[in-house]
PDB file of C-alpha atoms in Angstrom:
ATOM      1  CA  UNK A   1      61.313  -6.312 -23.118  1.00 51.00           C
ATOM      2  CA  UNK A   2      63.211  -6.860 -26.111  1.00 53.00           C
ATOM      3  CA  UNK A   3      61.697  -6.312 -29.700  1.00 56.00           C
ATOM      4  CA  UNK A   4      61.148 -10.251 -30.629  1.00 65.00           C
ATOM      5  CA  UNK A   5      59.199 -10.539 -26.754  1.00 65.00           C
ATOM      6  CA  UNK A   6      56.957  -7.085 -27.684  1.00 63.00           C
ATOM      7  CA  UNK A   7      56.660  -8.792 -31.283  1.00 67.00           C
ATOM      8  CA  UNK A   8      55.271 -12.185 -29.445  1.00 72.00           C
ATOM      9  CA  UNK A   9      52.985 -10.290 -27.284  1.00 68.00           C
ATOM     10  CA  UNK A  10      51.175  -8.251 -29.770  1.00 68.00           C
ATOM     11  CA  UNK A  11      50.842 -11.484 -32.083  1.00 76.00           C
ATOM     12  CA  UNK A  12      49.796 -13.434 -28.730  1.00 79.00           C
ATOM     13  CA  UNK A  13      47.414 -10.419 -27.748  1.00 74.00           C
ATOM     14  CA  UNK A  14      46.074 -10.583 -31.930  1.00 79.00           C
ATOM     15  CA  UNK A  15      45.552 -13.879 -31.711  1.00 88.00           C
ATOM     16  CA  UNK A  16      43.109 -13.873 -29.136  1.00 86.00           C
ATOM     17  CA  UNK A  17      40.934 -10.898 -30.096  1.00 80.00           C
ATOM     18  CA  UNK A  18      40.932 -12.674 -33.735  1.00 88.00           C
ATOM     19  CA  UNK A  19      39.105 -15.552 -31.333  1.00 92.00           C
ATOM     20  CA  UNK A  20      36.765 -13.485 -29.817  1.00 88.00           C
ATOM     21  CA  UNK A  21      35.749 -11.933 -33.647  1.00 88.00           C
ATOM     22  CA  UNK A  22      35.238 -15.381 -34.765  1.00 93.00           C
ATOM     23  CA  UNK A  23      33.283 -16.579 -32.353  1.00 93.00           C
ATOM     24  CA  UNK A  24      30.954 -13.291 -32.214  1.00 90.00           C
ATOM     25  CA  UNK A  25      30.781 -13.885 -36.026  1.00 90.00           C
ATOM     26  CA  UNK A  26      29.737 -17.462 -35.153  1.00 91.00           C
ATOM     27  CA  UNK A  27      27.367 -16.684 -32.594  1.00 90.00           C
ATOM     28  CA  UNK A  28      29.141 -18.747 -30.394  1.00 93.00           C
ATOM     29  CA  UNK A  29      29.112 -15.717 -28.093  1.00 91.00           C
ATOM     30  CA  UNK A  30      25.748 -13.836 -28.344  1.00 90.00           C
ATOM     31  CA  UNK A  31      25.145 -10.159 -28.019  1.00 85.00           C
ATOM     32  CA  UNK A  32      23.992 -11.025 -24.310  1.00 89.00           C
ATOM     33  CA  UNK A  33      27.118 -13.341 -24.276  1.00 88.00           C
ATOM     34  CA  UNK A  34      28.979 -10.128 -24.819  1.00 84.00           C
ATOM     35  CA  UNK A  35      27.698  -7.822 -22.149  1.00 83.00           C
ATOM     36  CA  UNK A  36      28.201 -10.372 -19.990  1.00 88.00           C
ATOM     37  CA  UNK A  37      31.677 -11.108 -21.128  1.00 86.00           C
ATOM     38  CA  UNK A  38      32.317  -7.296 -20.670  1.00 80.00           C
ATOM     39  CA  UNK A  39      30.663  -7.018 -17.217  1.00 83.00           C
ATOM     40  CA  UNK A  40      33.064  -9.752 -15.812  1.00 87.00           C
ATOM     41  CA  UNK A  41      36.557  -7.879 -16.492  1.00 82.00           C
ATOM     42  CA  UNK A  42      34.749  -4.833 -15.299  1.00 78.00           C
ATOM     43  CA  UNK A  43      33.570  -6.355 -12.112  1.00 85.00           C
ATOM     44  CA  UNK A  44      35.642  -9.348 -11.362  1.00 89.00           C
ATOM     45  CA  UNK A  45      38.774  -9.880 -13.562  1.00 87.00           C
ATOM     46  CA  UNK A  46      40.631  -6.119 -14.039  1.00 79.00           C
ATOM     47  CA  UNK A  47      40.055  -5.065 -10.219  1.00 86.00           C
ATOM     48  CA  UNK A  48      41.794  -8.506  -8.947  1.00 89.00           C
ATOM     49  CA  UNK A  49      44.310  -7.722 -11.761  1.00 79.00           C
ATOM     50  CA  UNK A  50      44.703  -4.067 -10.673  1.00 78.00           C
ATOM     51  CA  UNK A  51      45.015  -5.312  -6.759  1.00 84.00           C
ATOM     52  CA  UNK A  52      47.462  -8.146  -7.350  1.00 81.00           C
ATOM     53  CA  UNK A  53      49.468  -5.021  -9.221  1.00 72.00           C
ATOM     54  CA  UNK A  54      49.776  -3.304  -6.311  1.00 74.00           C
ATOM     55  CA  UNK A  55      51.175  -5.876  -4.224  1.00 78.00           C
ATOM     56  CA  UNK A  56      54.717  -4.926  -4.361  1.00 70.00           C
ATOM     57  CA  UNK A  57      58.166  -3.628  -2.310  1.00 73.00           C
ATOM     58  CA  UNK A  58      56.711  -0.069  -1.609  1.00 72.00           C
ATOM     59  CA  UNK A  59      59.519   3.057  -0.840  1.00 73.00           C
ATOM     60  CA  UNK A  60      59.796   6.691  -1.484  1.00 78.00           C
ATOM     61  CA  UNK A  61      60.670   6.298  -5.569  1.00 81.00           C
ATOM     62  CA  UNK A  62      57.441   3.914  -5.858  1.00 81.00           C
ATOM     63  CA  UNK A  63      55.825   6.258  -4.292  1.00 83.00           C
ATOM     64  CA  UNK A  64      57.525   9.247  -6.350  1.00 89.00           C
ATOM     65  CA  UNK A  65      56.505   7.372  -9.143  1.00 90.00           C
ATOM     66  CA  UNK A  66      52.912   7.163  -8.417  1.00 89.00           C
ATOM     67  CA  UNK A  67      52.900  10.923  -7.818  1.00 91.00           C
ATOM     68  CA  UNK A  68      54.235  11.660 -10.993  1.00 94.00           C
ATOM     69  CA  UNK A  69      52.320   9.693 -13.100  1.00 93.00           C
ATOM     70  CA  UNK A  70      48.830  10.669 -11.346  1.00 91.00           C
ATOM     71  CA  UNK A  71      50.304  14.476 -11.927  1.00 95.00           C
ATOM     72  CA  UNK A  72      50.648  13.978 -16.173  1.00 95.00           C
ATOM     73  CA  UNK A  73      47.488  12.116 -16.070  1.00 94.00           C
ATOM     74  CA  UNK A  74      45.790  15.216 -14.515  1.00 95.00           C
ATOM     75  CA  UNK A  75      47.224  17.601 -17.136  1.00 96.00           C
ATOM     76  CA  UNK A  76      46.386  14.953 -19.951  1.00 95.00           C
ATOM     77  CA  UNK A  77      42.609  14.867 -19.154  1.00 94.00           C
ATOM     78  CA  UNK A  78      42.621  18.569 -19.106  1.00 95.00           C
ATOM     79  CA  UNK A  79      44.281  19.079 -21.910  1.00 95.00           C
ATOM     80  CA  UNK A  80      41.824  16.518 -23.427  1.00 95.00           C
ATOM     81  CA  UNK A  81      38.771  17.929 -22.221  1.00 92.00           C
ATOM     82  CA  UNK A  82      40.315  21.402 -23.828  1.00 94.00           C
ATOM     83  CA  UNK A  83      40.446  19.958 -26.902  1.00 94.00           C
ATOM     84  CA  UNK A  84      37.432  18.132 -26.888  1.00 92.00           C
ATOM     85  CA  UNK A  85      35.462  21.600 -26.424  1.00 91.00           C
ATOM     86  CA  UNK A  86      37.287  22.910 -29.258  1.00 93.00           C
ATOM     87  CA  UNK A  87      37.939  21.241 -31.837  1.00 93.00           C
ATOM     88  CA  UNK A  88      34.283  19.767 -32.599  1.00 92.00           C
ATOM     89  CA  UNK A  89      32.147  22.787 -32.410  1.00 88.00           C
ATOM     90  CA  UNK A  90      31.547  22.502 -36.799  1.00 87.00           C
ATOM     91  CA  UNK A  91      30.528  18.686 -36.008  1.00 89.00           C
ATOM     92  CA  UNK A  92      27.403  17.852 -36.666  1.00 89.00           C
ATOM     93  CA  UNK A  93      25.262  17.735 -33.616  1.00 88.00           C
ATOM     94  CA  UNK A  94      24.506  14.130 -33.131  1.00 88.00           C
ATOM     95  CA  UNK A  95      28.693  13.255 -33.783  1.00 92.00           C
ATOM     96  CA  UNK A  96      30.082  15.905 -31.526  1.00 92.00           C
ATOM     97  CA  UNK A  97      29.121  13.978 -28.283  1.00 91.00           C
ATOM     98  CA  UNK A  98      30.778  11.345 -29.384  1.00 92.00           C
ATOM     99  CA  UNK A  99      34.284  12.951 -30.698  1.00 94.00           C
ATOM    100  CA  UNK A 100      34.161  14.778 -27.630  1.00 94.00           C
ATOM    101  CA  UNK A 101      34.027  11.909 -24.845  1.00 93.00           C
ATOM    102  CA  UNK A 102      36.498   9.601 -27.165  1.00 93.00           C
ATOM    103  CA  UNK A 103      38.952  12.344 -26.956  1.00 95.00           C
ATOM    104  CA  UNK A 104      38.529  12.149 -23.011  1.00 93.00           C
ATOM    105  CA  UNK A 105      37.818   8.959 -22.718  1.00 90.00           C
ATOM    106  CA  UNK A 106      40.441   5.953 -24.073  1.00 90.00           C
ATOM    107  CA  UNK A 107      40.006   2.319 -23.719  1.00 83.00           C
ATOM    108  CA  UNK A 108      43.043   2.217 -21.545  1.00 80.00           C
ATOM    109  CA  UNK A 109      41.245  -0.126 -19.179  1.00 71.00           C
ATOM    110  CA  UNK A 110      40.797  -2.789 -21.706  1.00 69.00           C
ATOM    111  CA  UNK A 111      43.194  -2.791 -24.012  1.00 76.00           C
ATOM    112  CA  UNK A 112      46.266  -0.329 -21.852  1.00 77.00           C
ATOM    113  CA  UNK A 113      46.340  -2.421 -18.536  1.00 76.00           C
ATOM    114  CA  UNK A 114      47.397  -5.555 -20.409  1.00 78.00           C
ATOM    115  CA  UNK A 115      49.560  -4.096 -22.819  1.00 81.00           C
ATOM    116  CA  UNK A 116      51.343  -1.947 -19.783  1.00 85.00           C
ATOM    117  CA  UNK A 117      51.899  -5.120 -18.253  1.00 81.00           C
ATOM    118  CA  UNK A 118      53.224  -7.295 -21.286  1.00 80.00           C
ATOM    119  CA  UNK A 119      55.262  -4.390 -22.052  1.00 83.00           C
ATOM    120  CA  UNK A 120      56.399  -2.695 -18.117  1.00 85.00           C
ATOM    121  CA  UNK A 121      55.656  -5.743 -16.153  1.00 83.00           C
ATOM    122  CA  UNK A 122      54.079  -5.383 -12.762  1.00 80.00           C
ATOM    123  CA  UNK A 123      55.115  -2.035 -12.585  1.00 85.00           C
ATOM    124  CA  UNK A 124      53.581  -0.338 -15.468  1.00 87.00           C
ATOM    125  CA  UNK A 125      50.068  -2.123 -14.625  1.00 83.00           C
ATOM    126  CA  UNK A 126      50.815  -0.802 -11.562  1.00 85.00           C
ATOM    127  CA  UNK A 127      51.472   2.712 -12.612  1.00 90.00           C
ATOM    128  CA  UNK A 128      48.721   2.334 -15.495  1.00 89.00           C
ATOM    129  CA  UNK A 129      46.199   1.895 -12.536  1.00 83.00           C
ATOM    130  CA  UNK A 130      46.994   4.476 -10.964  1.00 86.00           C
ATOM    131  CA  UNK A 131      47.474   6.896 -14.483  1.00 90.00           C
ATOM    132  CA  UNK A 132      43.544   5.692 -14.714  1.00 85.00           C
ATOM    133  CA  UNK A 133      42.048   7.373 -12.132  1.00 84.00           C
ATOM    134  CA  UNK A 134      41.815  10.984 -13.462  1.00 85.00           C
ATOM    135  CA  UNK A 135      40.839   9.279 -16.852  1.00 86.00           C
ATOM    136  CA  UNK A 136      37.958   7.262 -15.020  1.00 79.00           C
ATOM    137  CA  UNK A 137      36.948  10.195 -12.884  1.00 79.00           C
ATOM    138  CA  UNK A 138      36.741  11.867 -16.104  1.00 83.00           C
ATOM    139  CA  UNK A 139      35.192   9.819 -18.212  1.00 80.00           C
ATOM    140  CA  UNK A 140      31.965   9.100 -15.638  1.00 73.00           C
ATOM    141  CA  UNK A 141      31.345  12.786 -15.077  1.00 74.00           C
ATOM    142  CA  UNK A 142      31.979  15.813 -17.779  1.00 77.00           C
ATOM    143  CA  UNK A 143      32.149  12.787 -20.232  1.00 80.00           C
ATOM    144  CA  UNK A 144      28.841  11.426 -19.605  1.00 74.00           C
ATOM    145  CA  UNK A 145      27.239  15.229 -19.193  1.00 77.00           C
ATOM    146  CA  UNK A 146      28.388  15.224 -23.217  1.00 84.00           C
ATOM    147  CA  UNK A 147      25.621  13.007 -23.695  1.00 80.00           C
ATOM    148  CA  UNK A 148      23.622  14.065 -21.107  1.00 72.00           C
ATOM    149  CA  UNK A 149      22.912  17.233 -18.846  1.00 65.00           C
ATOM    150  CA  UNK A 150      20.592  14.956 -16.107  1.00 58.00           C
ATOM    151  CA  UNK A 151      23.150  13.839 -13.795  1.00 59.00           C
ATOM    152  CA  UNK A 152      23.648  15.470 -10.325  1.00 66.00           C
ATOM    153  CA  UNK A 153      26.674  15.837  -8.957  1.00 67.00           C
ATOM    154  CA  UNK A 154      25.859  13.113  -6.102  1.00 74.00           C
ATOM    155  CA  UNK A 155      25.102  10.963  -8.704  1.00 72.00           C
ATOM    156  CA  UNK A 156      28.338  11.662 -10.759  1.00 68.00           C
ATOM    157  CA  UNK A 157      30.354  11.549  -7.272  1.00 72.00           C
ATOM    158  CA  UNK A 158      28.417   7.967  -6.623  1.00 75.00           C
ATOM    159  CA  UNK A 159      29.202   6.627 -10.253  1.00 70.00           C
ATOM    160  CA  UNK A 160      33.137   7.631  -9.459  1.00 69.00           C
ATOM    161  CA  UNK A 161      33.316   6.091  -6.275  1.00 76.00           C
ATOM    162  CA  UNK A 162      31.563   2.833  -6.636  1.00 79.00           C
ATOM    163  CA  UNK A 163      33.141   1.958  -9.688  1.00 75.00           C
ATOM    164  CA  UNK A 164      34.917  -1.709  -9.328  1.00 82.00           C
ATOM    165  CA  UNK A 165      38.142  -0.352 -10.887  1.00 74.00           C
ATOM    166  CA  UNK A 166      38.631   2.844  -8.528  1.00 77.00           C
ATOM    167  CA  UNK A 167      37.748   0.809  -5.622  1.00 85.00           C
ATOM    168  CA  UNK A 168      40.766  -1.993  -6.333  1.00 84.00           C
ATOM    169  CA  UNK A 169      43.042   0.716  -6.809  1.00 77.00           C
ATOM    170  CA  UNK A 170      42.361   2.514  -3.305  1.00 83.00           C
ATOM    171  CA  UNK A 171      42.170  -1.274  -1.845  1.00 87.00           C
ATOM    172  CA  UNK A 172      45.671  -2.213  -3.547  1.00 83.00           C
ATOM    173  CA  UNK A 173      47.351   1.169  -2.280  1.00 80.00           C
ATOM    174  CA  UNK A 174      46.162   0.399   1.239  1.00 87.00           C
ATOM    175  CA  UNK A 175      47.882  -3.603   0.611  1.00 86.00           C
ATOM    176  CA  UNK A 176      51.292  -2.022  -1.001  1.00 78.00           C
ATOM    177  CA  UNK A 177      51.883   0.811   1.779  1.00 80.00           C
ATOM    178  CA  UNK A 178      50.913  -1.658   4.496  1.00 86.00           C
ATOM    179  CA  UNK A 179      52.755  -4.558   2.843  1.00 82.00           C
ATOM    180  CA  UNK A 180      49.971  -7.067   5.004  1.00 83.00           C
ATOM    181  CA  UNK A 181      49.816 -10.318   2.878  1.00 82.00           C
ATOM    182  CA  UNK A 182      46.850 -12.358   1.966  1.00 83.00           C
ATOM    183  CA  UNK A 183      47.163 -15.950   3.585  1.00 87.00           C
ATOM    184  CA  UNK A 184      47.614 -18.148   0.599  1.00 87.00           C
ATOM    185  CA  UNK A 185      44.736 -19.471  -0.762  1.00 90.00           C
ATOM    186  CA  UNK A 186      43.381 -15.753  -1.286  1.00 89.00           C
ATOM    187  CA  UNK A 187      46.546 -14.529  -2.978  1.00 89.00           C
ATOM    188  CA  UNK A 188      46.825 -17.797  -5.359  1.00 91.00           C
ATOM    189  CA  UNK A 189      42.614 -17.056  -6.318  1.00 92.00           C
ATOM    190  CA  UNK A 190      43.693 -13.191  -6.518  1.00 90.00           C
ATOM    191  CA  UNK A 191      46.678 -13.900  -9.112  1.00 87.00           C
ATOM    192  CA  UNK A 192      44.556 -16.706 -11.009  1.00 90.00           C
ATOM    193  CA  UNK A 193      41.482 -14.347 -11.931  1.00 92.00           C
ATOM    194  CA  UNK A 194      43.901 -11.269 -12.314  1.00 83.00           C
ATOM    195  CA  UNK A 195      45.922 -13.163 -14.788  1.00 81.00           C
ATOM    196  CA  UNK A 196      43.215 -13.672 -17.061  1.00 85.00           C
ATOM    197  CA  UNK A 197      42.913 -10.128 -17.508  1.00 77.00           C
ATOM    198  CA  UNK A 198      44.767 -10.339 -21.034  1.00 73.00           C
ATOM    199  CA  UNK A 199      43.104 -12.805 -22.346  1.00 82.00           C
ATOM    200  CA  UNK A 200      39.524 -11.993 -21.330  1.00 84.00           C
ATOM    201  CA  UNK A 201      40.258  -8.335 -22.744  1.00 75.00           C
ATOM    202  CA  UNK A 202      41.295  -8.831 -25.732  1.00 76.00           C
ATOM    203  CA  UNK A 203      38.492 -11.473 -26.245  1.00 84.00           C
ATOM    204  CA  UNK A 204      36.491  -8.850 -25.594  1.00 81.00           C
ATOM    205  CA  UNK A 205      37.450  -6.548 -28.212  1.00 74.00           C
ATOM    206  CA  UNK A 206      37.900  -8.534 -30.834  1.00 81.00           C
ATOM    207  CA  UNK A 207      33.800  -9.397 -29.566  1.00 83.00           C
ATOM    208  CA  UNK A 208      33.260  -5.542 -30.325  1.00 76.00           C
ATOM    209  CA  UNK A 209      35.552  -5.740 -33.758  1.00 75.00           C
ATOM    210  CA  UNK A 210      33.055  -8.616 -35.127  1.00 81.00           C
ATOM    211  CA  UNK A 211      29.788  -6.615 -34.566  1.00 73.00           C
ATOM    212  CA  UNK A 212      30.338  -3.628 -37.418  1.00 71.00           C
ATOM    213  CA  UNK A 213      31.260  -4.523 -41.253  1.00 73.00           C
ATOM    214  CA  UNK A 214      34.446  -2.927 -42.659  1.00 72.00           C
ATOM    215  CA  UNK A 215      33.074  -0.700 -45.260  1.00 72.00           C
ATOM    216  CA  UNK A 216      30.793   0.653 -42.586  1.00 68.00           C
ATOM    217  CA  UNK A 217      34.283   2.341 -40.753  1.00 70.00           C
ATOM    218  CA  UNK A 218      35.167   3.970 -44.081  1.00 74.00           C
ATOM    219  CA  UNK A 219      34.407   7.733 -42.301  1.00 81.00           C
ATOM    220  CA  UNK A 220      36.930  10.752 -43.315  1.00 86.00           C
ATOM    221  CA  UNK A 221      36.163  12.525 -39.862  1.00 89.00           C
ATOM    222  CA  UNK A 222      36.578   9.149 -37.786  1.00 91.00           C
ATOM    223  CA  UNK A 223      40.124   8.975 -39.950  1.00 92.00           C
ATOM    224  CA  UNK A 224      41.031  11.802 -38.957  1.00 93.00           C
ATOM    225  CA  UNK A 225      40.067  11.486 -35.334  1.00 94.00           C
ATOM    226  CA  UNK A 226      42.102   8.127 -35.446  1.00 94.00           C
ATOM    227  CA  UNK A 227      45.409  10.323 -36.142  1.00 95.00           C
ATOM    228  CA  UNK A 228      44.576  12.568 -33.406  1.00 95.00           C
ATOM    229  CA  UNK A 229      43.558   9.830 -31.054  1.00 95.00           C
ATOM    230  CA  UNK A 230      46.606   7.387 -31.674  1.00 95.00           C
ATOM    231  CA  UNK A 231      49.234   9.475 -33.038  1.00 96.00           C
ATOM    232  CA  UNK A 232      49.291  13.514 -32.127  1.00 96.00           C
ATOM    233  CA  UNK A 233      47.750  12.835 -28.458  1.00 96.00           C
ATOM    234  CA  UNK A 234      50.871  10.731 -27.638  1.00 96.00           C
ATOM    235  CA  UNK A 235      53.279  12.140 -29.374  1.00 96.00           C
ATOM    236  CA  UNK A 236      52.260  15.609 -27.196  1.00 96.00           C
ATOM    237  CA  UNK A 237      52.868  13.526 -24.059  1.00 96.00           C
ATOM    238  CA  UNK A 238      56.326  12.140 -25.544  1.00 96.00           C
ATOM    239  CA  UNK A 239      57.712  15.538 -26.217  1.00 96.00           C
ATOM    240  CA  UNK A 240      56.211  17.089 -22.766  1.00 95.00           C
ATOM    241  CA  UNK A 241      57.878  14.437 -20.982  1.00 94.00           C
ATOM    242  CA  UNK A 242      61.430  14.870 -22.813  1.00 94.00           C
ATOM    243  CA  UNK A 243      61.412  18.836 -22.430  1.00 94.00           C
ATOM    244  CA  UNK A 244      60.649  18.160 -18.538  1.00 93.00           C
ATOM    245  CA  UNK A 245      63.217  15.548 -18.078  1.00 91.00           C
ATOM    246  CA  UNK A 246      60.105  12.865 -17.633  1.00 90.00           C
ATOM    247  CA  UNK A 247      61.529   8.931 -18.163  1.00 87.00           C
ATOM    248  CA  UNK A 248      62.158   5.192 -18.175  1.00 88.00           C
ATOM    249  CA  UNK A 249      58.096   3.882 -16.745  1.00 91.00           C
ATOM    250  CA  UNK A 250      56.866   6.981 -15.917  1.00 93.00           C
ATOM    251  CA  UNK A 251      57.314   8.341 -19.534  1.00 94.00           C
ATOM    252  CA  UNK A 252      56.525   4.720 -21.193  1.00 93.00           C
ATOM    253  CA  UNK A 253      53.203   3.823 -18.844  1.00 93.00           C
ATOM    254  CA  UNK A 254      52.035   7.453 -19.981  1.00 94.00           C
ATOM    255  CA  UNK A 255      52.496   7.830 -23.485  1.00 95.00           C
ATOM    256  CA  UNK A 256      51.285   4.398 -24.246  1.00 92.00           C
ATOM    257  CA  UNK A 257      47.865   4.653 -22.362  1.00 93.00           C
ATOM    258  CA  UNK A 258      47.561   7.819 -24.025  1.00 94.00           C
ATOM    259  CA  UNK A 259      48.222   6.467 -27.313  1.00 93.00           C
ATOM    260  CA  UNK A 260      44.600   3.799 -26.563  1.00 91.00           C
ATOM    261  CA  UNK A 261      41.786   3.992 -29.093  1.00 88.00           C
ATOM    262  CA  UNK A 262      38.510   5.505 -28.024  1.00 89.00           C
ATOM    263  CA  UNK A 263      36.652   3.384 -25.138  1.00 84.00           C
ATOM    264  CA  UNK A 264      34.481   1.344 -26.078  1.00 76.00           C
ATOM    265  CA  UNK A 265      31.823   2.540 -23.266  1.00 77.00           C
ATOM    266  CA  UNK A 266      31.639   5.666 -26.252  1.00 84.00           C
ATOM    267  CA  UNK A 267      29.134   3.333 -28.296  1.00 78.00           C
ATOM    268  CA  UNK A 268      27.646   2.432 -24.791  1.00 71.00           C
ATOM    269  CA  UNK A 269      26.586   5.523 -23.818  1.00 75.00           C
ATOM    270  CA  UNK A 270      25.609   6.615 -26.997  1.00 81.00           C
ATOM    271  CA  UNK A 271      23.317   3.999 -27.074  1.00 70.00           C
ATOM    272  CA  UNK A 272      21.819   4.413 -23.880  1.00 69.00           C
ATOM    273  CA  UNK A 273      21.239   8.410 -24.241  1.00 73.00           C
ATOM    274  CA  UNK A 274      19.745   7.837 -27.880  1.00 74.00           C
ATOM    275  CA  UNK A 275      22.976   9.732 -28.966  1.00 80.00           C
ATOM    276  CA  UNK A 276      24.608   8.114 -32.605  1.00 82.00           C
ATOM    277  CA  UNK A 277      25.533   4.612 -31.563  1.00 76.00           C
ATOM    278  CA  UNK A 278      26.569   3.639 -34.712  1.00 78.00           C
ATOM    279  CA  UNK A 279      28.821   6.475 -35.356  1.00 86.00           C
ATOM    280  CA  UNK A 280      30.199   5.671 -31.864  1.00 84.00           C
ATOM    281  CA  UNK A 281      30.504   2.180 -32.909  1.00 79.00           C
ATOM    282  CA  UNK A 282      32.597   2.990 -36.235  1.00 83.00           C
ATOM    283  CA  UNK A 283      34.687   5.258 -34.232  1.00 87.00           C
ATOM    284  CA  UNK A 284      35.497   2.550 -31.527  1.00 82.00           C
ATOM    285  CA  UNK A 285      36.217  -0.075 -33.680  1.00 81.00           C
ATOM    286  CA  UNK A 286      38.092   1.792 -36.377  1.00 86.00           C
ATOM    287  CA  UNK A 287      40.435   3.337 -33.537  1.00 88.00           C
ATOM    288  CA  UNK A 288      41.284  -0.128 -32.466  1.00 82.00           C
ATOM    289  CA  UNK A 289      41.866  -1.815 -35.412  1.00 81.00           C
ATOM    290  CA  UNK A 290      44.369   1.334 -36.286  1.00 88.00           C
ATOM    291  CA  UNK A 291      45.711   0.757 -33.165  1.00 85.00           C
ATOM    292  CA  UNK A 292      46.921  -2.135 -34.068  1.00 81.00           C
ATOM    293  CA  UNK A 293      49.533  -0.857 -35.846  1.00 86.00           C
ATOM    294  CA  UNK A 294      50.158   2.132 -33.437  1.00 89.00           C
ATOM    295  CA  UNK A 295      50.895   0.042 -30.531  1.00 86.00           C
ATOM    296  CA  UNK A 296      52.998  -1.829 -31.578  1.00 84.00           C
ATOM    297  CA  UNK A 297      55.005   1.467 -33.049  1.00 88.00           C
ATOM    298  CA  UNK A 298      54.459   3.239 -29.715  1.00 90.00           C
ATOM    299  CA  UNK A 299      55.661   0.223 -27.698  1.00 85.00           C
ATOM    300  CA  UNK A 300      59.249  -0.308 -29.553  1.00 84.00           C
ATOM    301  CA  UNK A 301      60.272   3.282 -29.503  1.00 88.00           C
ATOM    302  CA  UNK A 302      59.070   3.498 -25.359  1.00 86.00           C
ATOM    303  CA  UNK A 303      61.147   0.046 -24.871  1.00 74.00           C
TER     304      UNK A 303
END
């Protein structure tokens, strides 16, 4: 992709999340409007996206590739959750949950599948899918104990398994090594809902941008977490992958998903364990506006 094509995407991808502020602002989607908005990538439109990625020519460098990625996504999350348990312990109680599962936890399902595929093509959703896993394995187990210390490890194992993402990953595999095609009508619905994945996403977020005033994300420590967040966590993963001779999609698809604002399930789950939701909130939204301009840094210097 050259720079004027990565240009037109971000301004396309803008665009769309300045139409999903508006109409949050206008009430045209409600806050139930919203969840349900949300629930329907989750559920429906990002696992037929993530399928229909899989269903390409599969040989030993795709599935090299795979490997690889899955193996720097690994030693990202643990060198996530490393920092996470380190850097925050002078936080006040009620933020450090919430530093602590947004350094884990990136909105890389949102906002880094479409972008990996604007940017990579079918390839790098592909590959983003399958950087995910670790990530979403993750973020529904130690990052939810940050909140909360109730969940057994059958229920953690449950919430893993059963999520709609993890489940069109494993399904898409089994399509790509078996190359078996979906009679027609199946494959045309498949590519129609997965290719509103962009567009739904990004409405979403700009749905989360509306709901918190801009003075309100004026926060030193969230500042500073942005810069950690969208600047020194890929740049680690830039210069690890140069020193180990790490390139072309592999290196791209990883440094870019690392380079996501917090998720946005941080102000979630705050909210549901009567942790900070607001802070949450500030730090979500101020990590993607920011990202804004990362991105679009981070995506010209990986093309």
């Amino acid at each position: 992709m050259g720079a004027s094509e990565l240009i037109s995407l971000q301004l396309r991808m803008f665009l769309i999340m300045l139409m999903g502020l508006i109409f949050r602002k206008k009430n045209i989607i409600s806050a139930e409007g919203k969840k349900n908005l949300t629930d329907l990538v989750i559920y429906l439109i990002l696992p037929c996206n993530i399928v229909k990625s899989f269903m390409i020519p599969f040989d030993s460098n795709t599935l090299k590739d795979f490997g690889l990625v899955l193996l720097i996504s690994v030693l990202i999350q643990i060198f996530c959750a490393i920092l996470a348990n380190l850097l925050y312990k002078k936080v006040s109680d009620s933020h450090r949950p919430v530093l602590k599962y947004a350094t884990v936890a990136s909105n890389s399902g949102f906002l880094g599948n479409p972008v990996a595929e604007g940017v990579f093509g079918s390839m790098g959703l592909a590959l983003a899918s399958v950087y995910l896993i670790p990530q979403r394995i993750v973020m529904w187990s130690a990052g939810v104990s940050y909140f909360t210390k109730g969940s057994s490890r059958k229920a953690i194992f449950k919430r893993v398994i059963t999520h709609p993402c993890i489940i069109a990953v494993f399904v898409g595999m089994l399509f790509m090594v078996t190359q078996v095609s979906l009679p027609g009508f199946l494959n045309a619905a498949l590519k129609d809902i997965g290719n509103c994945n962009t567009a739904m996403s990004m409405m979403v977020i700009g749905t989360i941008l509306a709901d918190v005033k801009p003075k309100e994300m004026l926060d030193k420590s969230i500042f500073v977490f942005s810069i950690l967040r969208l600047i020194l966590l890929p740049l680690t993963v830039f210069i690890g992958c140069k020193l180990c001779g790490v390139e072309g999609l592999v290196m791209g698809v990883s440094v870019l998903l690392t380079a996501m604002p917090a998720a946005s399930t941080t102000a979630i789950l705050a909210a549901k364990y009567d942790g900070d939701a607001i802070y949450a909130s500030k730090c979500v939204v101020l990590t993607t506006v920011l990202s804004l301009i990362a991105t679009p840094i981070w995506s010209m210097i990986l093309v």
